Short mmCIF file of the N, C-alpha and C atoms (twelve columns), coordinates in Angstrom:
data_MODEL
# 
_entry.id   MODEL 
# 
loop_
_atom_site.group_PDB 
_atom_site.id 
_atom_site.type_symbol 
_atom_site.label_atom_id 
_atom_site.label_alt_id 
_atom_site.label_comp_id 
_atom_site.label_asym_id 
_atom_site.label_seq_id 
_atom_site.Cartn_x 
_atom_site.Cartn_y 
_atom_site.Cartn_z 
_atom_site.pdbx_PDB_model_num 
ATOM 1   N N  . MET A 1  12.015 11.446  14.006  1 
ATOM 2   C CA . MET A 1  12.801 10.350  13.474  1 
ATOM 3   C C  . MET A 1  14.275 10.602  13.805  1 
ATOM 4   N N  . SER A 2  14.953 9.555   14.211  1 
ATOM 5   C CA . SER A 2  16.366 9.677   14.552  1 
ATOM 6   C C  . SER A 2  17.217 9.727   13.286  1 
ATOM 7   N N  . PHE A 3  18.418 10.245  13.434  1 
ATOM 8   C CA . PHE A 3  19.348 10.328  12.306  1 
ATOM 9   C C  . PHE A 3  19.683 8.929   11.788  1 
ATOM 10  N N  . LYS A 4  19.803 7.979   12.702  1 
ATOM 11  C CA . LYS A 4  20.094 6.593   12.326  1 
ATOM 12  C C  . LYS A 4  18.991 6.022   11.429  1 
ATOM 13  N N  . GLU A 5  17.747 6.295   11.771  1 
ATOM 14  C CA . GLU A 5  16.614 5.822   10.966  1 
ATOM 15  C C  . GLU A 5  16.588 6.502   9.598   1 
ATOM 16  N N  . LEU A 6  16.905 7.784   9.580   1 
ATOM 17  C CA . LEU A 6  16.959 8.517   8.318   1 
ATOM 18  C C  . LEU A 6  18.006 7.916   7.381   1 
ATOM 19  N N  . LEU A 7  19.171 7.589   7.930   1 
ATOM 20  C CA . LEU A 7  20.224 6.965   7.111   1 
ATOM 21  C C  . LEU A 7  19.771 5.607   6.572   1 
ATOM 22  N N  . LYS A 8  19.127 4.825   7.421   1 
ATOM 23  C CA . LYS A 8  18.659 3.497   7.007   1 
ATOM 24  C C  . LYS A 8  17.628 3.616   5.879   1 
ATOM 25  N N  . GLU A 9  16.699 4.557   6.009   1 
ATOM 26  C CA . GLU A 9  15.693 4.757   4.964   1 
ATOM 27  C C  . GLU A 9  16.338 5.188   3.651   1 
ATOM 28  N N  . ASP A 10 17.336 6.051   3.736   1 
ATOM 29  C CA . ASP A 10 18.026 6.493   2.526   1 
ATOM 30  C C  . ASP A 10 18.810 5.350   1.895   1 
ATOM 31  N N  . GLN A 11 19.421 4.512   2.704   1 
ATOM 32  C CA . GLN A 11 20.146 3.344   2.175   1 
ATOM 33  C C  . GLN A 11 19.193 2.419   1.425   1 
ATOM 34  N N  . HIS A 12 18.004 2.211   1.965   1 
ATOM 35  C CA . HIS A 12 17.008 1.373   1.280   1 
ATOM 36  C C  . HIS A 12 16.652 1.978   -0.079  1 
ATOM 37  N N  . LEU A 13 16.440 3.293   -0.112  1 
ATOM 38  C CA . LEU A 13 16.105 3.949   -1.375  1 
ATOM 39  C C  . LEU A 13 17.257 3.865   -2.370  1 
ATOM 40  N N  . VAL A 14 18.475 4.087   -1.917  1 
ATOM 41  C CA . VAL A 14 19.640 4.012   -2.807  1 
ATOM 42  C C  . VAL A 14 19.754 2.612   -3.415  1 
ATOM 43  N N  . ILE A 15 19.520 1.589   -2.628  1 
ATOM 44  C CA . ILE A 15 19.582 0.219   -3.153  1 
ATOM 45  C C  . ILE A 15 18.521 0.025   -4.231  1 
ATOM 46  N N  . LEU A 16 17.293 0.431   -3.956  1 
ATOM 47  C CA . LEU A 16 16.223 0.254   -4.941  1 
ATOM 48  C C  . LEU A 16 16.499 1.037   -6.219  1 
ATOM 49  N N  . ARG A 17 16.941 2.268   -6.087  1 
ATOM 50  C CA . ARG A 17 17.200 3.091   -7.276  1 
ATOM 51  C C  . ARG A 17 18.409 2.562   -8.056  1 
ATOM 52  N N  . SER A 18 19.384 2.011   -7.352  1 
ATOM 53  C CA . SER A 18 20.547 1.416   -8.033  1 
ATOM 54  C C  . SER A 18 20.128 0.195   -8.843  1 
ATOM 55  N N  . LEU A 19 19.284 -0.646  -8.252  1 
ATOM 56  C CA . LEU A 19 18.805 -1.824  -8.977  1 
ATOM 57  C C  . LEU A 19 17.954 -1.419  -10.177 1 
ATOM 58  N N  . LEU A 20 17.210 -0.334  -10.038 1 
ATOM 59  C CA . LEU A 20 16.387 0.171   -11.136 1 
ATOM 60  C C  . LEU A 20 17.244 0.541   -12.349 1 
ATOM 61  N N  . GLU A 21 18.467 0.994   -12.106 1 
ATOM 62  C CA . GLU A 21 19.368 1.416   -13.179 1 
ATOM 63  C C  . GLU A 21 20.145 0.265   -13.812 1 
ATOM 64  N N  . MET A 22 20.125 -0.910  -13.190 1 
ATOM 65  C CA . MET A 22 20.865 -2.058  -13.721 1 
ATOM 66  C C  . MET A 22 20.114 -2.651  -14.918 1 
ATOM 67  N N  . PRO A 23 20.841 -3.085  -15.950 1 
ATOM 68  C CA . PRO A 23 20.193 -3.623  -17.156 1 
ATOM 69  C C  . PRO A 23 19.179 -4.739  -16.875 1 
ATOM 70  N N  . SER A 24 19.492 -5.635  -15.956 1 
ATOM 71  C CA . SER A 24 18.577 -6.739  -15.653 1 
ATOM 72  C C  . SER A 24 17.865 -6.538  -14.313 1 
ATOM 73  N N  . TYR A 25 17.939 -5.315  -13.780 1 
ATOM 74  C CA . TYR A 25 17.338 -4.979  -12.485 1 
ATOM 75  C C  . TYR A 25 17.891 -5.816  -11.345 1 
ATOM 76  N N  . GLU A 26 19.115 -6.308  -11.499 1 
ATOM 77  C CA . GLU A 26 19.728 -7.085  -10.428 1 
ATOM 78  C C  . GLU A 26 21.215 -6.788  -10.333 1 
ATOM 79  N N  . ALA A 27 21.755 -7.028  -9.130  1 
ATOM 80  C CA . ALA A 27 23.179 -6.817  -8.888  1 
ATOM 81  C C  . ALA A 27 23.584 -7.630  -7.667  1 
ATOM 82  N N  . ASN A 28 24.881 -7.910  -7.579  1 
ATOM 83  C CA . ASN A 28 25.365 -8.630  -6.401  1 
ATOM 84  C C  . ASN A 28 25.682 -7.645  -5.280  1 
ATOM 85  N N  . GLU A 29 25.884 -8.183  -4.100  1 
ATOM 86  C CA . GLU A 29 26.093 -7.339  -2.917  1 
ATOM 87  C C  . GLU A 29 27.316 -6.436  -3.036  1 
ATOM 88  N N  . SER A 30 28.318 -6.858  -3.785  1 
ATOM 89  C CA . SER A 30 29.516 -6.036  -3.969  1 
ATOM 90  C C  . SER A 30 29.206 -4.779  -4.785  1 
ATOM 91  N N  . ILE A 31 28.456 -4.942  -5.864  1 
ATOM 92  C CA . ILE A 31 28.067 -3.796  -6.696  1 
ATOM 93  C C  . ILE A 31 27.156 -2.866  -5.902  1 
ATOM 94  N N  . ILE A 32 26.221 -3.427  -5.152  1 
ATOM 95  C CA . ILE A 32 25.312 -2.616  -4.341  1 
ATOM 96  C C  . ILE A 32 26.094 -1.836  -3.294  1 
ATOM 97  N N  . ASP A 33 27.094 -2.481  -2.681  1 
ATOM 98  C CA . ASP A 33 27.945 -1.799  -1.705  1 
ATOM 99  C C  . ASP A 33 28.673 -0.620  -2.346  1 
ATOM 100 N N  . SER A 34 29.152 -0.806  -3.575  1 
ATOM 101 C CA . SER A 34 29.831 0.281   -4.300  1 
ATOM 102 C C  . SER A 34 28.866 1.424   -4.613  1 
ATOM 103 N N  . CYS A 35 27.635 1.087   -4.979  1 
ATOM 104 C CA . CYS A 35 26.623 2.115   -5.242  1 
ATOM 105 C C  . CYS A 35 26.341 2.918   -3.975  1 
ATOM 106 N N  . LEU A 36 26.212 2.237   -2.854  1 
ATOM 107 C CA . LEU A 36 25.982 2.919   -1.584  1 
ATOM 108 C C  . LEU A 36 27.148 3.838   -1.251  1 
ATOM 109 N N  . ASP A 37 28.381 3.378   -1.496  1 
ATOM 110 C CA . ASP A 37 29.567 4.213   -1.265  1 
ATOM 111 C C  . ASP A 37 29.506 5.496   -2.087  1 
ATOM 112 N N  . CYS A 38 29.067 5.381   -3.330  1 
ATOM 113 C CA . CYS A 38 28.976 6.556   -4.212  1 
ATOM 114 C C  . CYS A 38 28.022 7.608   -3.657  1 
ATOM 115 N N  . TYR A 39 27.018 7.181   -2.900  1 
ATOM 116 C CA . TYR A 39 26.046 8.102   -2.319  1 
ATOM 117 C C  . TYR A 39 26.359 8.433   -0.866  1 
ATOM 118 N N  . GLY A 40 27.585 8.151   -0.429  1 
ATOM 119 C CA . GLY A 40 28.023 8.540   0.903   1 
ATOM 120 C C  . GLY A 40 27.687 7.591   2.027   1 
ATOM 121 N N  . HIS A 41 27.254 6.379   1.694   1 
ATOM 122 C CA . HIS A 41 26.930 5.383   2.722   1 
ATOM 123 C C  . HIS A 41 28.054 4.352   2.785   1 
ATOM 124 N N  . ASN A 42 29.016 4.618   3.621   1 
ATOM 125 C CA . ASN A 42 30.143 3.709   3.800   1 
ATOM 126 C C  . ASN A 42 29.773 2.711   4.892   1 
ATOM 127 N N  . ILE A 43 29.125 1.603   4.479   1 
ATOM 128 C CA . ILE A 43 28.654 0.608   5.437   1 
ATOM 129 C C  . ILE A 43 29.305 -0.739  5.140   1 
ATOM 130 N N  . SER A 44 29.256 -1.637  6.117   1 
ATOM 131 C CA . SER A 44 29.881 -2.954  5.971   1 
ATOM 132 C C  . SER A 44 29.072 -3.838  5.025   1 
ATOM 133 N N  . ARG A 45 29.712 -4.854  4.517   1 
ATOM 134 C CA . ARG A 45 29.029 -5.807  3.647   1 
ATOM 135 C C  . ARG A 45 27.939 -6.534  4.422   1 
ATOM 136 N N  . ASP A 46 28.175 -6.783  5.704   1 
ATOM 137 C CA . ASP A 46 27.149 -7.413  6.538   1 
ATOM 138 C C  . ASP A 46 25.905 -6.523  6.631   1 
ATOM 139 N N  . THR A 47 26.097 -5.223  6.735   1 
ATOM 140 C CA . THR A 47 24.967 -4.296  6.790   1 
ATOM 141 C C  . THR A 47 24.235 -4.263  5.453   1 
ATOM 142 N N  . VAL A 48 24.975 -4.365  4.351   1 
ATOM 143 C CA . VAL A 48 24.341 -4.432  3.028   1 
ATOM 144 C C  . VAL A 48 23.424 -5.649  2.976   1 
ATOM 145 N N  . ARG A 49 23.907 -6.784  3.453   1 
ATOM 146 C CA . ARG A 49 23.097 -8.006  3.463   1 
ATOM 147 C C  . ARG A 49 21.854 -7.837  4.345   1 
ATOM 148 N N  . THR A 50 22.021 -7.161  5.469   1 
ATOM 149 C CA . THR A 50 20.890 -6.901  6.365   1 
ATOM 150 C C  . THR A 50 19.846 -6.036  5.668   1 
ATOM 151 N N  . ARG A 51 20.300 -4.983  4.972   1 
ATOM 152 C CA . ARG A 51 19.378 -4.102  4.250   1 
ATOM 153 C C  . ARG A 51 18.654 -4.884  3.146   1 
ATOM 154 N N  . LEU A 52 19.376 -5.735  2.424   1 
ATOM 155 C CA . LEU A 52 18.759 -6.536  1.364   1 
ATOM 156 C C  . LEU A 52 17.731 -7.508  1.929   1 
ATOM 157 N N  . SER A 53 18.029 -8.115  3.060   1 
ATOM 158 C CA . SER A 53 17.087 -9.043  3.691   1 
ATOM 159 C C  . SER A 53 15.811 -8.313  4.110   1 
ATOM 160 N N  . TRP A 54 15.958 -7.093  4.643   1 
ATOM 161 C CA . TRP A 54 14.782 -6.310  5.028   1 
ATOM 162 C C  . TRP A 54 13.959 -5.961  3.796   1 
ATOM 163 N N  . LEU A 55 14.627 -5.543  2.729   1 
ATOM 164 C CA . LEU A 55 13.913 -5.209  1.491   1 
ATOM 165 C C  . LEU A 55 13.181 -6.427  0.933   1 
ATOM 166 N N  . GLU A 56 13.783 -7.602  1.086   1 
ATOM 167 C CA . GLU A 56 13.119 -8.829  0.632   1 
ATOM 168 C C  . GLU A 56 11.883 -9.118  1.478   1 
ATOM 169 N N  . GLU A 57 11.961 -8.894  2.786   1 
ATOM 170 C CA . GLU A 57 10.795 -9.086  3.658   1 
ATOM 171 C C  . GLU A 57 9.636  -8.179  3.243   1 
ATOM 172 N N  . GLN A 58 9.953  -7.002  2.725   1 
ATOM 173 C CA . GLN A 58 8.937  -6.054  2.276   1 
ATOM 174 C C  . GLN A 58 8.483  -6.334  0.841   1 
ATOM 175 N N  . GLU A 59 9.044  -7.379  0.225   1 
ATOM 176 C CA . GLU A 59 8.751  -7.784  -1.152  1 
ATOM 177 C C  . GLU A 59 9.140  -6.714  -2.177  1 
ATOM 178 N N  . LEU A 60 10.222 -5.984  -1.868  1 
ATOM 179 C CA . LEU A 60 10.728 -4.964  -2.785  1 
ATOM 180 C C  . LEU A 60 11.869 -5.505  -3.645  1 
ATOM 181 N N  . VAL A 61 12.531 -6.543  -3.164  1 
ATOM 182 C CA . VAL A 61 13.552 -7.250  -3.936  1 
ATOM 183 C C  . VAL A 61 13.389 -8.742  -3.674  1 
ATOM 184 N N  . SER A 62 13.954 -9.527  -4.568  1 
ATOM 185 C CA . SER A 62 14.105 -10.963 -4.303  1 
ATOM 186 C C  . SER A 62 15.603 -11.213 -4.259  1 
ATOM 187 N N  . THR A 63 16.023 -12.171 -3.448  1 
ATOM 188 C CA . THR A 63 17.453 -12.452 -3.345  1 
ATOM 189 C C  . THR A 63 17.724 -13.934 -3.577  1 
ATOM 190 N N  . ARG A 64 18.953 -14.174 -3.981  1 
ATOM 191 C CA . ARG A 64 19.440 -15.551 -4.121  1 
ATOM 192 C C  . ARG A 64 20.928 -15.551 -3.817  1 
ATOM 193 N N  . GLU A 65 21.440 -16.708 -3.483  1 
ATOM 194 C CA . GLU A 65 22.866 -16.854 -3.190  1 
ATOM 195 C C  . GLU A 65 23.548 -17.538 -4.364  1 
ATOM 196 N N  . LEU A 66 24.739 -17.076 -4.676  1 
ATOM 197 C CA . LEU A 66 25.563 -17.710 -5.696  1 
ATOM 198 C C  . LEU A 66 26.990 -17.687 -5.193  1 
ATOM 199 N N  . ALA A 67 27.523 -18.853 -4.904  1 
ATOM 200 C CA . ALA A 67 28.893 -18.994 -4.417  1 
ATOM 201 C C  . ALA A 67 29.138 -18.103 -3.197  1 
ATOM 202 N N  . GLY A 68 28.166 -18.049 -2.281  1 
ATOM 203 C CA . GLY A 68 28.309 -17.278 -1.060  1 
ATOM 204 C C  . GLY A 68 28.084 -15.788 -1.205  1 
ATOM 205 N N  . CYS A 69 27.655 -15.364 -2.381  1 
ATOM 206 C CA . CYS A 69 27.411 -13.943 -2.643  1 
ATOM 207 C C  . CYS A 69 25.909 -13.729 -2.836  1 
ATOM 208 N N  . MET A 70 25.362 -12.724 -2.166  1 
ATOM 209 C CA . MET A 70 23.943 -12.424 -2.292  1 
ATOM 210 C C  . MET A 70 23.695 -11.601 -3.550  1 
ATOM 211 N N  . ILE A 71 22.701 -11.995 -4.310  1 
ATOM 212 C CA . ILE A 71 22.302 -11.281 -5.518  1 
ATOM 213 C C  . ILE A 71 20.856 -10.834 -5.317  1 
ATOM 214 N N  . ALA A 72 20.611 -9.546  -5.564  1 
ATOM 215 C CA . ALA A 72 19.275 -8.991  -5.378  1 
ATOM 216 C C  . ALA A 72 18.693 -8.577  -6.716  1 
ATOM 217 N N  . LYS A 73 17.395 -8.800  -6.866  1 
ATOM 218 C CA . LYS A 73 16.672 -8.398  -8.073  1 
ATOM 219 C C  . LYS A 73 15.455 -7.577  -7.654  1 
ATOM 220 N N  . LEU A 74 15.271 -6.461  -8.317  1 
ATOM 221 C CA . LEU A 74 14.156 -5.569  -8.032  1 
ATOM 222 C C  . LEU A 74 12.837 -6.224  -8.433  1 
ATOM 223 N N  . THR A 75 11.828 -6.107  -7.576  1 
ATOM 224 C CA . THR A 75 10.491 -6.595  -7.910  1 
ATOM 225 C C  . THR A 75 9.686  -5.438  -8.493  1 
ATOM 226 N N  . SER A 76 8.523  -5.743  -9.018  1 
ATOM 227 C CA . SER A 76 7.681  -4.669  -9.563  1 
ATOM 228 C C  . SER A 76 7.240  -3.727  -8.442  1 
ATOM 229 N N  . ARG A 77 6.992  -4.257  -7.264  1 
ATOM 230 C CA . ARG A 77 6.649  -3.402  -6.114  1 
ATOM 231 C C  . ARG A 77 7.835  -2.511  -5.757  1 
ATOM 232 N N  . GLY A 78 9.042  -3.069  -5.812  1 
ATOM 233 C CA . GLY A 78 10.243 -2.293  -5.538  1 
ATOM 234 C C  . GLY A 78 10.437 -1.177  -6.544  1 
ATOM 235 N N  . GLU A 79 10.101 -1.442  -7.797  1 
ATOM 236 C CA . GLU A 79 10.184 -0.407  -8.832  1 
ATOM 237 C C  . GLU A 79 9.221  0.731   -8.521  1 
ATOM 238 N N  . ASP A 80 8.007  0.389   -8.101  1 
ATOM 239 C CA . ASP A 80 7.027  1.422   -7.748  1 
ATOM 240 C C  . ASP A 80 7.531  2.304   -6.603  1 
ATOM 241 N N  . VAL A 81 8.185  1.703   -5.622  1 
ATOM 242 C CA . VAL A 81 8.713  2.469   -4.493  1 
ATOM 243 C C  . VAL A 81 9.907  3.317   -4.939  1 
ATOM 244 N N  . ALA A 82 10.780 2.753   -5.764  1 
ATOM 245 C CA . ALA A 82 11.961 3.489   -6.242  1 
ATOM 246 C C  . ALA A 82 11.587 4.712   -7.064  1 
ATOM 247 N N  . THR A 83 10.467 4.645   -7.763  1 
ATOM 248 C CA . THR A 83 10.045 5.756   -8.613  1 
ATOM 249 C C  . THR A 83 9.052  6.688   -7.914  1 
ATOM 250 N N  . GLY A 84 8.687  6.371   -6.681  1 
ATOM 251 C CA . GLY A 84 7.782  7.226   -5.929  1 
ATOM 252 C C  . GLY A 84 6.311  6.976   -6.185  1 
ATOM 253 N N  . GLN A 85 5.990  5.917   -6.911  1 
ATOM 254 C CA . GLN A 85 4.594  5.603   -7.198  1 
ATOM 255 C C  . GLN A 85 3.909  4.883   -6.045  1 
ATOM 256 N N  . ALA A 86 4.714  4.354   -5.128  1 
ATOM 257 C CA . ALA A 86 4.197  3.699   -3.926  1 
ATOM 258 C C  . ALA A 86 5.080  4.112   -2.758  1 
ATOM 259 N N  . VAL A 87 4.517  4.062   -1.569  1 
ATOM 260 C CA . VAL A 87 5.252  4.437   -0.363  1 
ATOM 261 C C  . VAL A 87 5.278  3.247   0.587   1 
ATOM 262 N N  . VAL A 88 6.465  2.952   1.117   1 
ATOM 263 C CA . VAL A 88 6.622  1.890   2.102   1 
ATOM 264 C C  . VAL A 88 7.343  2.486   3.306   1 
ATOM 265 N N  . PRO A 89 6.738  2.386   4.501   1 
ATOM 266 C CA . PRO A 89 7.436  2.865   5.697   1 
ATOM 267 C C  . PRO A 89 8.791  2.168   5.824   1 
ATOM 268 N N  . GLY A 90 9.836  2.942   6.071   1 
ATOM 269 C CA . GLY A 90 11.176 2.382   6.181   1 
ATOM 270 C C  . GLY A 90 12.018 2.632   4.946   1 
ATOM 271 N N  . VAL A 91 11.399 3.178   3.901   1 
ATOM 272 C CA . VAL A 91 12.119 3.546   2.671   1 
ATOM 273 C C  . VAL A 91 11.879 5.024   2.440   1 
ATOM 274 N N  . LYS A 92 12.947 5.790   2.307   1 
ATOM 275 C CA . LYS A 92 12.816 7.208   2.052   1 
ATOM 276 C C  . LYS A 92 12.088 7.441   0.733   1 
ATOM 277 N N  . ARG A 93 11.207 8.382   0.725   1 
ATOM 278 C CA . ARG A 93 10.474 8.709   -0.508  1 
ATOM 279 C C  . ARG A 93 11.374 9.550   -1.414  1 
ATOM 280 N N  . PRO A 94 11.467 9.198   -2.700  1 
ATOM 281 C CA . PRO A 94 12.310 9.986   -3.603  1 
ATOM 282 C C  . PRO A 94 11.722 11.380  -3.837  1 
ATOM 283 N N  . ARG A 95 12.604 12.309  -4.095  1 
ATOM 284 C CA . ARG A 95 12.148 13.674  -4.393  1 
ATOM 285 C C  . ARG A 95 11.581 13.729  -5.805  1 
ATOM 286 N N  . ALA A 96 10.723 14.697  -6.022  1 
ATOM 287 C CA . ALA A 96 10.117 14.891  -7.351  1 
ATOM 288 C C  . ALA A 96 11.179 15.323  -8.347  1 
# 
């Protein structure tokens, strides 16, 4: 696996775990970008949107737009992946 792929998988996991910690299991792209920054992923807002769209394709999050801002909500499948109860190729598996 390339380093680029490893980073992408970790970014997917960080997004899922961040949403898991939110009171309503949802956050806007700005908050998600800040969470990624906290874990050392300094990526563009466009890349955040790309990661969210991929996670939605995998049915790990649902997204909606509000005033031009993407809002993501964790799905039950996404919760299973964030906690390590399910494995999805393209998402780093959390450590025990």
